[in-house]
Amino acid sequence: MGQLIVSSNGTPAIRFGVCQRCLSADTRSFTCHHGACRYCRNCLHLGRVCQCDRLQEEDVTTPVESTELVMPFELSANQRRVSRQLLDWWEARTSGLVYAVCGAGKTEMTFPVIARVVNDGKRVLIVSPRRDVAIEWADRLETAFSVPITRRYGGGDKDTIGMITVATAPLLLNLRHVFDYVLVDESDAFPFAFDLALWWMLRRAGKGLFLFVTATPTVWQRQFPTVHLSRRYHGHDLPVPRLVRETEQAILDFCRRYDGSPRLLFVPTKPDLIRYGELLEVYGFVYKAVSADTGERTDVLEWLQAKSGIVLATSIWERGMTVTGVHVAILDSSHALFSSRALIQMAGRAGRKPDAPTGDVVFFYHERTFRQDRAIREIEEANRR
Ligand SMILES: [Zn+2]
Ligand SMILES: [Zn+2]
């Protein structure tokens, strides 16, 4: 078990055109110091391997240590029920699925089982689809656990693997059979959602035991033993989206009505940021825009909270964001880019805090779609459970 590193002896890094580190066949011809050669393009971010390199598995794990856990707050009865289920699954070495609504306090619920796994002398991996979500996990784990947290995402630090690791998928490629417990957060949100390559990579890095945590499981994930968590940890219902026909007036009314509160407006595409942004500007609203292209997203989040401003965002912000007292509008919610899953996630940005458990959610529409109806129905069902 360990990490594949380039070394003078070991097995060839590229065999029959297939990279032995990431199993990609995406190799390119080039000239290295030995002459004509090939290198792998798929795992370049881990350092280039070429055909004349050799790979060796090296143990990069730190010595086993035990941990103390200080819970940041007391779990609710509902969260304790889920937490106990996770412990039972671990004792039985069973994989499972936590089907929890957005804002159910999923992170902290998993802390008891993480502590148990570590104190059984086993290693935990938390893998997240996005770097900012990974950072949030690592920060929260760090305040609760006494063992160091290994951060393996762009900008993360360690070469070694400790008892608890938080990672994004690309930085797991060269790991083999290291983790006894793999927690896949928001598992349906990975860029290549059900890509087999991702799945094999997680299987290679782990030892076959998984916990999927998501608000919107795929059909495939629903095959696993499942524990539901429908109530948010503060016990309030999820805000149910309202459907409003989209006009410029209706959008401006929404912005005016919640003047003094943070307002988050989702749009389908990047050109929409400009289009709707111009509308807001004409009527004197100050706003900031967030898309995959903009940096400093945490700055914008802080600004939104502190100044009770308006943010126009693409679906890049649909998960993992918590803003106290925010009101959410999904503009052009009929757009084909908004799946019912995405709509549920975006609606789930509202009312996440115990001291501000409600919030308005509006689906602005040009036409009614099955996806909107399904999102609303699923949110209502979750409230009834
Ligand atoms: Zn490769
Ligand atoms: Zn070479």
mmCIF file of C-alpha atoms and ligand atoms in Angstrom:
data_model
loop_
_atom_site.group_PDB
_atom_site.id
_atom_site.type_symbol
_atom_site.label_atom_id
_atom_site.label_comp_id
_atom_site.label_asym_id
_atom_site.label_seq_id
_atom_site.Cartn_x
_atom_site.Cartn_y
_atom_site.Cartn_z
ATOM 1 C CA MET A 1 0.000 0.000 0.000
ATOM 2 C CA GLY A 2 1.241 3.455 -0.733
ATOM 3 C CA GLN A 3 2.063 5.885 -3.440
ATOM 4 C CA LEU A 4 3.510 5.210 -6.878
ATOM 5 C CA ILE A 5 6.709 7.186 -7.338
ATOM 6 C CA VAL A 6 9.175 7.458 -10.192
ATOM 7 C CA SER A 7 12.360 5.549 -9.311
ATOM 8 C CA SER A 8 15.368 3.932 -10.937
ATOM 9 C CA ASN A 9 14.027 0.442 -10.474
ATOM 10 C CA GLY A 10 10.482 -0.822 -10.551
ATOM 11 C CA THR A 11 8.047 -1.496 -13.379
ATOM 12 C CA PRO A 12 7.904 0.506 -16.619
ATOM 13 C CA ALA A 13 5.729 3.594 -16.268
ATOM 14 C CA ILE A 14 4.177 3.260 -19.712
ATOM 15 C CA ARG A 15 3.439 -0.124 -21.189
ATOM 16 C CA PHE A 16 1.881 -0.692 -24.599
ATOM 17 C CA GLY A 17 0.947 2.973 -24.650
ATOM 18 C CA VAL A 18 -0.966 2.730 -21.343
ATOM 19 C CA CYS A 19 0.168 4.735 -18.333
ATOM 20 C CA GLN A 20 0.653 2.433 -15.368
ATOM 21 C CA ARG A 21 0.073 5.222 -12.880
ATOM 22 C CA CYS A 22 -3.383 6.319 -14.013
ATOM 23 C CA LEU A 23 -4.243 3.616 -16.594
ATOM 24 C CA SER A 24 -4.890 6.244 -19.245
ATOM 25 C CA ALA A 25 -4.038 5.522 -22.856
ATOM 26 C CA ASP A 26 -3.736 9.236 -23.583
ATOM 27 C CA THR A 27 0.015 9.214 -24.218
ATOM 28 C CA ARG A 28 1.962 11.513 -26.518
ATOM 29 C CA SER A 29 5.188 11.135 -28.423
ATOM 30 C CA PHE A 30 7.967 13.548 -27.538
ATOM 31 C CA THR A 31 11.715 13.683 -27.218
ATOM 32 C CA CYS A 32 13.187 13.112 -23.775
ATOM 33 C CA HIS A 33 16.872 12.991 -22.797
ATOM 34 C CA HIS A 34 16.985 9.398 -24.049
ATOM 35 C CA GLY A 35 15.548 10.250 -27.459
ATOM 36 C CA ALA A 36 12.174 9.356 -28.919
ATOM 37 C CA CYS A 37 9.741 8.631 -26.079
ATOM 38 C CA ARG A 38 6.121 8.889 -24.908
ATOM 39 C CA TYR A 39 4.636 10.571 -21.861
ATOM 40 C CA CYS A 40 1.214 10.421 -20.187
ATOM 41 C CA ARG A 41 -0.978 13.482 -20.565
ATOM 42 C CA ASN A 42 -3.672 12.420 -18.149
ATOM 43 C CA CYS A 43 -1.661 12.536 -14.924
ATOM 44 C CA LEU A 44 0.704 15.379 -15.819
ATOM 45 C CA HIS A 45 -0.392 17.243 -12.672
ATOM 46 C CA LEU A 46 1.473 14.626 -10.612
ATOM 47 C CA GLY A 47 4.684 15.216 -12.572
ATOM 48 C CA ARG A 48 5.503 13.884 -16.016
ATOM 49 C CA VAL A 49 6.153 10.186 -16.464
ATOM 50 C CA CYS A 50 7.684 8.957 -19.718
ATOM 51 C CA GLN A 51 8.255 5.566 -21.210
ATOM 52 C CA CYS A 52 11.780 5.262 -19.833
ATOM 53 C CA ASP A 53 10.683 6.017 -16.270
ATOM 54 C CA ARG A 54 9.950 3.292 -13.786
ATOM 55 C CA LEU A 55 7.349 3.281 -11.054
ATOM 56 C CA GLN A 56 7.670 1.857 -7.608
ATOM 57 C CA GLU A 57 5.158 1.682 -4.813
ATOM 58 C CA GLU A 58 6.440 3.414 -1.736
ATOM 59 C CA ASP A 59 4.801 3.483 1.653
ATOM 60 C CA VAL A 60 3.965 7.116 2.378
ATOM 61 C CA THR A 61 1.767 6.567 5.392
ATOM 62 C CA THR A 62 2.650 8.060 8.740
ATOM 63 C CA PRO A 63 2.708 5.801 11.837
ATOM 64 C CA VAL A 64 -0.701 4.825 13.181
ATOM 65 C CA GLU A 65 -1.926 7.128 15.946
ATOM 66 C CA SER A 66 -5.133 7.543 17.856
ATOM 67 C CA THR A 67 -7.220 10.675 18.043
ATOM 68 C CA GLU A 68 -9.420 12.620 20.356
ATOM 69 C CA LEU A 69 -12.642 14.118 19.128
ATOM 70 C CA VAL A 70 -14.257 17.253 20.480
ATOM 71 C CA MET A 71 -17.658 17.714 18.851
ATOM 72 C CA PRO A 72 -18.215 21.347 17.793
ATOM 73 C CA PHE A 73 -21.871 21.100 18.881
ATOM 74 C CA GLU A 74 -24.194 18.443 20.194
ATOM 75 C CA LEU A 75 -25.885 16.355 17.524
ATOM 76 C CA SER A 76 -29.677 16.408 17.355
ATOM 77 C CA ALA A 77 -31.587 13.182 18.001
ATOM 78 C CA ASN A 78 -31.936 12.699 14.261
ATOM 79 C CA GLN A 79 -28.270 13.205 13.605
ATOM 80 C CA ARG A 80 -27.410 10.797 16.429
ATOM 81 C CA ARG A 81 -29.577 8.137 14.794
ATOM 82 C CA VAL A 82 -27.653 8.479 11.530
ATOM 83 C CA SER A 83 -24.372 8.644 13.375
ATOM 84 C CA ARG A 84 -25.129 5.361 15.180
ATOM 85 C CA GLN A 85 -26.029 3.723 11.865
ATOM 86 C CA LEU A 86 -22.652 4.709 10.450
ATOM 87 C CA LEU A 87 -20.925 3.117 13.446
ATOM 88 C CA ASP A 88 -22.914 -0.101 12.916
ATOM 89 C CA TRP A 89 -21.965 -0.169 9.244
ATOM 90 C CA TRP A 90 -18.326 0.278 10.137
ATOM 91 C CA GLU A 91 -18.480 -2.559 12.707
ATOM 92 C CA ALA A 92 -20.033 -4.789 10.022
ATOM 93 C CA ARG A 93 -17.603 -3.432 7.386
ATOM 94 C CA THR A 94 -20.520 -2.537 5.118
ATOM 95 C CA SER A 95 -20.680 0.271 2.562
ATOM 96 C CA GLY A 96 -23.681 2.585 2.753
ATOM 97 C CA LEU A 97 -25.433 5.741 1.651
ATOM 98 C CA VAL A 98 -26.479 8.754 3.720
ATOM 99 C CA TYR A 99 -29.391 10.376 1.921
ATOM 100 C CA ALA A 100 -29.577 13.722 3.638
ATOM 101 C CA VAL A 101 -31.271 16.944 2.632
ATOM 102 C CA CYS A 102 -29.147 20.009 2.009
ATOM 103 C CA GLY A 103 -28.256 21.687 5.275
ATOM 104 C CA ALA A 104 -28.837 18.605 7.423
ATOM 105 C CA GLY A 105 -25.447 18.980 9.104
ATOM 106 C CA LYS A 106 -23.932 16.047 7.266
ATOM 107 C CA THR A 107 -20.328 16.841 8.058
ATOM 108 C CA GLU A 108 -20.487 16.664 11.853
ATOM 109 C CA MET A 109 -22.661 13.534 11.807
ATOM 110 C CA THR A 110 -19.773 11.611 10.333
ATOM 111 C CA PHE A 111 -17.275 12.681 13.006
ATOM 112 C CA PRO A 112 -18.039 9.848 15.492
ATOM 113 C CA VAL A 113 -17.471 7.146 12.884
ATOM 114 C CA ILE A 114 -14.312 8.856 11.646
ATOM 115 C CA ALA A 115 -13.006 8.881 15.227
ATOM 116 C CA ARG A 116 -13.887 5.204 15.621
ATOM 117 C CA VAL A 117 -12.137 4.193 12.388
ATOM 118 C CA VAL A 118 -9.002 6.121 13.332
ATOM 119 C CA ASN A 119 -8.949 4.690 16.849
ATOM 120 C CA ASP A 120 -9.256 1.214 15.338
ATOM 121 C CA GLY A 121 -5.909 2.007 13.706
ATOM 122 C CA LYS A 122 -7.393 2.534 10.233
ATOM 123 C CA ARG A 123 -7.113 5.365 7.739
ATOM 124 C CA VAL A 124 -9.951 7.582 6.522
ATOM 125 C CA LEU A 125 -10.267 9.382 3.195
ATOM 126 C CA ILE A 126 -12.805 12.099 2.539
ATOM 127 C CA VAL A 127 -13.046 12.811 -1.164
ATOM 128 C CA SER A 128 -14.899 15.834 -2.426
ATOM 129 C CA PRO A 129 -15.774 16.970 -5.929
ATOM 130 C CA ARG A 130 -14.511 20.467 -5.419
ATOM 131 C CA ARG A 131 -11.509 22.117 -3.868
ATOM 132 C CA ASP A 132 -13.448 24.704 -1.850
ATOM 133 C CA VAL A 133 -15.645 21.977 -0.358
ATOM 134 C CA ALA A 134 -12.509 19.982 0.484
ATOM 135 C CA ILE A 135 -11.038 22.992 2.269
ATOM 136 C CA GLU A 136 -14.214 23.389 4.308
ATOM 137 C CA TRP A 137 -14.082 19.719 5.342
ATOM 138 C CA ALA A 138 -10.430 19.945 6.306
ATOM 139 C CA ASP A 139 -10.974 23.096 8.363
ATOM 140 C CA ARG A 140 -13.885 21.628 10.288
ATOM 141 C CA LEU A 141 -12.076 18.328 10.880
ATOM 142 C CA GLU A 142 -9.029 20.174 12.100
ATOM 143 C CA THR A 143 -10.921 21.965 14.864
ATOM 144 C CA ALA A 144 -12.593 18.731 16.049
ATOM 145 C CA PHE A 145 -9.806 16.133 15.839
ATOM 146 C CA SER A 146 -6.430 16.028 17.575
ATOM 147 C CA VAL A 147 -4.619 14.166 14.737
ATOM 148 C CA PRO A 148 -3.247 16.209 11.841
ATOM 149 C CA ILE A 149 -5.430 16.344 8.717
ATOM 150 C CA THR A 150 -3.692 15.548 5.436
ATOM 151 C CA ARG A 151 -4.810 17.912 2.696
ATOM 152 C CA ARG A 152 -4.547 16.570 -0.826
ATOM 153 C CA TYR A 153 -6.009 19.083 -3.195
ATOM 154 C CA GLY A 154 -4.502 21.807 -5.334
ATOM 155 C CA GLY A 155 -2.580 23.935 -2.843
ATOM 156 C CA GLY A 156 -2.629 21.161 -0.219
ATOM 157 C CA ASP A 157 0.682 20.396 1.364
ATOM 158 C CA LYS A 158 1.603 16.881 2.361
ATOM 159 C CA ASP A 159 3.485 14.097 0.638
ATOM 160 C CA THR A 160 2.699 11.742 3.470
ATOM 161 C CA ILE A 161 -0.689 10.265 4.324
ATOM 162 C CA GLY A 162 -1.913 10.604 7.901
ATOM 163 C CA MET A 163 -4.896 9.042 9.636
ATOM 164 C CA ILE A 164 -7.423 11.433 8.086
ATOM 165 C CA THR A 165 -7.022 12.710 4.531
ATOM 166 C CA VAL A 166 -9.188 15.178 2.639
ATOM 167 C CA ALA A 167 -8.709 15.117 -1.117
ATOM 168 C CA THR A 168 -10.069 15.973 -4.502
ATOM 169 C CA ALA A 169 -10.096 13.130 -7.008
ATOM 170 C CA PRO A 170 -7.153 14.090 -9.264
ATOM 171 C CA LEU A 171 -4.698 13.885 -6.374
ATOM 172 C CA LEU A 172 -5.575 10.285 -5.569
ATOM 173 C CA LEU A 173 -4.430 8.820 -8.879
ATOM 174 C CA ASN A 174 -1.141 7.443 -7.655
ATOM 175 C CA LEU A 175 -2.372 5.919 -4.380
ATOM 176 C CA ARG A 176 -2.874 2.205 -3.903
ATOM 177 C CA HIS A 177 -4.811 0.459 -1.088
ATOM 178 C CA VAL A 178 -4.173 3.117 1.496
ATOM 179 C CA PHE A 179 -7.588 3.947 2.944
ATOM 180 C CA ASP A 180 -9.767 1.617 4.997
ATOM 181 C CA TYR A 181 -12.760 3.960 4.912
ATOM 182 C CA VAL A 182 -13.613 6.166 1.959
ATOM 183 C CA LEU A 183 -16.259 8.850 2.433
ATOM 184 C CA VAL A 184 -17.451 10.237 -0.900
ATOM 185 C CA ASP A 185 -19.103 13.598 -0.296
ATOM 186 C CA GLU A 186 -21.757 14.900 -2.739
ATOM 187 C CA SER A 187 -20.911 11.803 -4.725
ATOM 188 C CA ASP A 188 -23.183 12.626 -7.633
ATOM 189 C CA ALA A 189 -21.516 15.984 -8.199
ATOM 190 C CA PHE A 190 -18.203 14.812 -9.537
ATOM 191 C CA PRO A 191 -17.425 16.386 -12.854
ATOM 192 C CA PHE A 192 -17.588 13.062 -14.622
ATOM 193 C CA ALA A 193 -20.523 11.887 -12.482
ATOM 194 C CA PHE A 194 -20.507 8.205 -13.117
ATOM 195 C CA ASP A 195 -17.260 7.876 -14.829
ATOM 196 C CA LEU A 196 -15.883 4.389 -14.406
ATOM 197 C CA ALA A 197 -12.353 5.767 -14.292
ATOM 198 C CA LEU A 198 -13.193 7.744 -11.155
ATOM 199 C CA TRP A 199 -14.784 4.749 -9.551
ATOM 200 C CA TRP A 200 -11.758 2.546 -10.269
ATOM 201 C CA MET A 201 -9.457 5.211 -8.953
ATOM 202 C CA LEU A 202 -11.378 5.359 -5.673
ATOM 203 C CA ARG A 203 -11.381 1.586 -5.493
ATOM 204 C CA ARG A 204 -7.621 1.504 -6.024
ATOM 205 C CA ALA A 205 -6.964 4.163 -3.401
ATOM 206 C CA GLY A 206 -9.248 2.483 -0.887
ATOM 207 C CA LYS A 207 -9.864 -1.040 0.284
ATOM 208 C CA GLY A 208 -13.437 -1.504 -0.848
ATOM 209 C CA LEU A 209 -15.408 0.184 1.942
ATOM 210 C CA PHE A 210 -17.386 3.298 1.022
ATOM 211 C CA LEU A 211 -19.770 5.774 2.520
ATOM 212 C CA PHE A 212 -21.646 7.944 0.025
ATOM 213 C CA VAL A 213 -23.084 11.167 1.386
ATOM 214 C CA THR A 214 -25.456 13.129 -0.803
ATOM 215 C CA ALA A 215 -28.731 15.001 -1.051
ATOM 216 C CA THR A 216 -29.363 13.692 -4.544
ATOM 217 C CA PRO A 217 -28.279 10.059 -4.957
ATOM 218 C CA THR A 218 -28.137 8.377 -8.325
ATOM 219 C CA VAL A 219 -30.052 5.203 -9.055
ATOM 220 C CA TRP A 220 -26.835 3.278 -8.748
ATOM 221 C CA GLN A 221 -26.152 4.609 -5.255
ATOM 222 C CA ARG A 222 -29.634 3.774 -4.066
ATOM 223 C CA GLN A 223 -28.651 0.096 -4.245
ATOM 224 C CA PHE A 224 -26.566 0.503 -1.084
ATOM 225 C CA PRO A 225 -28.012 0.229 2.417
ATOM 226 C CA THR A 226 -29.433 3.682 3.044
ATOM 227 C CA VAL A 227 -30.068 5.903 6.023
ATOM 228 C CA HIS A 228 -32.322 8.943 5.522
ATOM 229 C CA LEU A 229 -31.964 12.288 7.160
ATOM 230 C CA SER A 230 -34.760 14.572 6.076
ATOM 231 C CA ARG A 231 -34.993 17.209 8.757
ATOM 232 C CA ARG A 232 -32.440 19.905 8.846
ATOM 233 C CA TYR A 233 -30.499 19.885 12.076
ATOM 234 C CA HIS A 234 -32.432 22.880 13.349
ATOM 235 C CA GLY A 235 -35.683 20.949 12.818
ATOM 236 C CA HIS A 236 -37.263 23.371 10.336
ATOM 237 C CA ASP A 237 -38.648 22.418 6.949
ATOM 238 C CA LEU A 238 -36.773 23.032 3.739
ATOM 239 C CA PRO A 239 -38.046 26.130 1.981
ATOM 240 C CA VAL A 240 -40.330 25.051 -0.860
ATOM 241 C CA PRO A 241 -39.618 26.972 -4.089
ATOM 242 C CA ARG A 242 -42.291 29.279 -5.501
ATOM 243 C CA LEU A 243 -42.873 29.417 -9.247
ATOM 244 C CA VAL A 244 -42.999 32.933 -10.685
ATOM 245 C CA ARG A 245 -43.262 33.844 -14.366
ATOM 246 C CA GLU A 246 -40.054 35.582 -15.364
ATOM 247 C CA THR A 247 -40.257 39.249 -16.281
ATOM 248 C CA GLU A 248 -37.752 42.009 -15.669
ATOM 249 C CA GLN A 249 -40.219 43.517 -13.237
ATOM 250 C CA ALA A 250 -40.557 40.286 -11.261
ATOM 251 C CA ILE A 251 -36.785 39.975 -10.908
ATOM 252 C CA LEU A 252 -36.415 43.580 -9.791
ATOM 253 C CA ASP A 253 -39.274 43.107 -7.310
ATOM 254 C CA PHE A 254 -37.468 40.132 -5.823
ATOM 255 C CA CYS A 255 -34.281 42.161 -5.408
ATOM 256 C CA ARG A 256 -36.131 45.120 -3.847
ATOM 257 C CA ARG A 257 -38.269 43.025 -1.550
ATOM 258 C CA TYR A 258 -35.225 41.528 0.166
ATOM 259 C CA ASP A 259 -33.189 44.686 0.281
ATOM 260 C CA GLY A 260 -31.089 44.387 3.441
ATOM 261 C CA SER A 261 -30.654 40.613 3.107
ATOM 262 C CA PRO A 262 -28.140 38.655 1.038
ATOM 263 C CA ARG A 263 -29.651 37.666 -2.319
ATOM 264 C CA LEU A 264 -28.281 34.857 -4.451
ATOM 265 C CA LEU A 265 -29.430 34.733 -8.083
ATOM 266 C CA PHE A 266 -28.527 31.646 -10.081
ATOM 267 C CA VAL A 267 -28.279 31.800 -13.870
ATOM 268 C CA PRO A 268 -27.758 28.953 -16.352
ATOM 269 C CA THR A 269 -24.795 30.212 -18.378
ATOM 270 C CA LYS A 270 -21.952 32.712 -18.300
ATOM 271 C CA PRO A 271 -23.488 35.036 -20.943
ATOM 272 C CA ASP A 272 -26.540 35.232 -18.635
ATOM 273 C CA LEU A 273 -24.323 36.776 -15.966
ATOM 274 C CA ILE A 274 -23.772 39.735 -18.253
ATOM 275 C CA ARG A 275 -27.351 39.890 -19.493
ATOM 276 C CA TYR A 276 -28.975 39.907 -16.065
ATOM 277 C CA GLY A 277 -26.109 41.960 -14.650
ATOM 278 C CA GLU A 278 -26.907 44.770 -17.079
ATOM 279 C CA LEU A 279 -30.532 44.719 -15.978
ATOM 280 C CA LEU A 280 -29.529 45.093 -12.332
ATOM 281 C CA GLU A 281 -27.052 47.848 -13.151
ATOM 282 C CA VAL A 282 -29.651 49.864 -15.047
ATOM 283 C CA TYR A 283 -31.807 49.891 -11.933
ATOM 284 C CA GLY A 284 -28.917 50.797 -9.671
ATOM 285 C CA PHE A 285 -28.321 47.475 -7.942
ATOM 286 C CA VAL A 286 -24.772 46.640 -6.925
ATOM 287 C CA TYR A 287 -23.911 43.010 -7.541
ATOM 288 C CA LYS A 288 -20.990 40.638 -7.997
ATOM 289 C CA ALA A 289 -20.773 37.755 -10.449
ATOM 290 C CA VAL A 290 -19.349 34.299 -9.843
ATOM 291 C CA SER A 291 -18.588 31.649 -12.433
ATOM 292 C CA ALA A 292 -15.945 29.023 -13.062
ATOM 293 C CA ASP A 293 -13.785 31.789 -14.529
ATOM 294 C CA THR A 294 -13.760 34.159 -11.578
ATOM 295 C CA GLY A 295 -11.258 33.697 -8.809
ATOM 296 C CA GLU A 296 -11.625 34.874 -5.174
ATOM 297 C CA ARG A 297 -14.944 33.190 -4.641
ATOM 298 C CA THR A 298 -14.578 33.202 -0.844
ATOM 299 C CA ASP A 299 -14.142 36.977 -0.987
ATOM 300 C CA VAL A 300 -17.440 37.264 -2.804
ATOM 301 C CA LEU A 301 -19.104 34.973 -0.279
ATOM 302 C CA GLU A 302 -17.872 37.156 2.587
ATOM 303 C CA TRP A 303 -18.975 40.277 0.765
ATOM 304 C CA LEU A 304 -22.431 38.803 0.139
ATOM 305 C CA GLN A 305 -22.824 38.042 3.827
ATOM 306 C CA ALA A 306 -21.297 41.194 5.257
ATOM 307 C CA LYS A 307 -22.883 43.704 2.875
ATOM 308 C CA SER A 308 -26.174 41.856 2.324
ATOM 309 C CA GLY A 309 -25.447 42.217 -1.362
ATOM 310 C CA ILE A 310 -26.553 40.527 -4.546
ATOM 311 C CA VAL A 311 -24.556 37.793 -6.231
ATOM 312 C CA LEU A 312 -25.237 36.425 -9.689
ATOM 313 C CA ALA A 313 -23.778 32.930 -9.925
ATOM 314 C CA THR A 314 -23.675 29.997 -12.278
ATOM 315 C CA SER A 315 -24.181 26.519 -10.879
ATOM 316 C CA ILE A 316 -20.602 26.590 -9.598
ATOM 317 C CA TRP A 317 -22.130 27.843 -6.336
ATOM 318 C CA GLU A 318 -24.945 25.315 -6.182
ATOM 319 C CA ARG A 319 -23.347 23.286 -3.382
ATOM 320 C CA GLY A 320 -21.375 23.759 -0.241
ATOM 321 C CA MET A 321 -22.213 27.443 0.279
ATOM 322 C CA THR A 322 -23.794 28.640 3.479
ATOM 323 C CA VAL A 323 -24.996 32.232 3.742
ATOM 324 C CA THR A 324 -27.074 33.282 6.735
ATOM 325 C CA GLY A 325 -30.498 34.696 5.880
ATOM 326 C CA VAL A 326 -30.044 34.378 2.125
ATOM 327 C CA HIS A 327 -32.918 34.515 -0.359
ATOM 328 C CA VAL A 328 -32.473 32.490 -3.518
ATOM 329 C CA ALA A 329 -33.760 33.051 -7.045
ATOM 330 C CA ILE A 330 -33.129 30.733 -9.950
ATOM 331 C CA LEU A 331 -33.435 32.799 -13.119
ATOM 332 C CA ASP A 332 -34.543 31.068 -16.302
ATOM 333 C CA SER A 333 -35.105 27.905 -14.277
ATOM 334 C CA SER A 334 -36.618 26.188 -17.321
ATOM 335 C CA HIS A 335 -33.177 26.099 -18.926
ATOM 336 C CA ALA A 336 -32.099 22.589 -19.881
ATOM 337 C CA LEU A 337 -28.812 23.021 -17.997
ATOM 338 C CA PHE A 338 -30.718 22.997 -14.700
ATOM 339 C CA SER A 339 -31.457 19.387 -13.788
ATOM 340 C CA SER A 340 -33.940 18.709 -11.015
ATOM 341 C CA ARG A 341 -30.933 17.754 -8.898
ATOM 342 C CA ALA A 342 -29.285 21.103 -9.540
ATOM 343 C CA LEU A 343 -32.542 22.902 -8.734
ATOM 344 C CA ILE A 344 -32.804 21.055 -5.401
ATOM 345 C CA GLN A 345 -29.218 21.914 -4.531
ATOM 346 C CA MET A 346 -29.664 25.594 -5.386
ATOM 347 C CA ALA A 347 -32.919 25.802 -3.412
ATOM 348 C CA GLY A 348 -31.044 24.189 -0.547
ATOM 349 C CA ARG A 349 -28.851 27.286 -0.162
ATOM 350 C CA ALA A 350 -31.712 29.018 1.682
ATOM 351 C CA GLY A 351 -32.495 28.682 5.377
ATOM 352 C CA ARG A 352 -29.452 26.717 6.434
ATOM 353 C CA LYS A 353 -28.760 28.380 9.779
ATOM 354 C CA PRO A 354 -30.570 27.667 13.068
ATOM 355 C CA ASP A 355 -30.892 31.405 13.748
ATOM 356 C CA ALA A 356 -32.202 32.016 10.203
ATOM 357 C CA PRO A 357 -34.000 28.786 9.265
ATOM 358 C CA THR A 358 -36.212 30.197 6.535
ATOM 359 C CA GLY A 359 -35.674 31.974 3.263
ATOM 360 C CA ASP A 360 -37.516 32.597 0.054
ATOM 361 C CA VAL A 361 -36.737 30.444 -2.964
ATOM 362 C CA VAL A 362 -38.147 31.433 -6.354
ATOM 363 C CA PHE A 363 -37.969 29.523 -9.607
ATOM 364 C CA PHE A 364 -38.402 32.184 -12.299
ATOM 365 C CA TYR A 365 -39.660 30.497 -15.440
ATOM 366 C CA HIS A 366 -40.471 31.118 -19.076
ATOM 367 C CA GLU A 367 -42.126 27.737 -19.288
ATOM 368 C CA ARG A 368 -42.991 25.069 -16.769
ATOM 369 C CA THR A 369 -40.834 21.972 -16.923
ATOM 370 C CA PHE A 370 -40.902 18.477 -15.538
ATOM 371 C CA ARG A 371 -37.596 19.242 -13.829
ATOM 372 C CA GLN A 372 -39.048 22.129 -11.810
ATOM 373 C CA ASP A 373 -42.054 20.045 -10.747
ATOM 374 C CA ARG A 374 -39.875 17.165 -9.766
ATOM 375 C CA ALA A 375 -37.562 19.356 -7.682
ATOM 376 C CA ILE A 376 -40.508 20.878 -5.828
ATOM 377 C CA ARG A 377 -42.126 17.491 -5.293
ATOM 378 C CA GLU A 378 -38.924 15.996 -3.892
ATOM 379 C CA ILE A 379 -38.456 18.897 -1.488
ATOM 380 C CA GLU A 380 -42.059 18.546 -0.292
ATOM 381 C CA GLU A 381 -41.579 14.816 0.159
ATOM 382 C CA ALA A 382 -38.423 15.363 2.181
ATOM 383 C CA ASN A 383 -40.374 17.735 4.450
ATOM 384 C CA ARG A 384 -43.010 15.084 5.088
ATOM 385 C CA ARG A 385 -40.594 12.290 5.978
HETATM 386 ZN ZN ZN B 1 -0.879 8.673 -16.385
HETATM 387 ZN ZN ZN B 2 11.743 9.068 -21.810
#
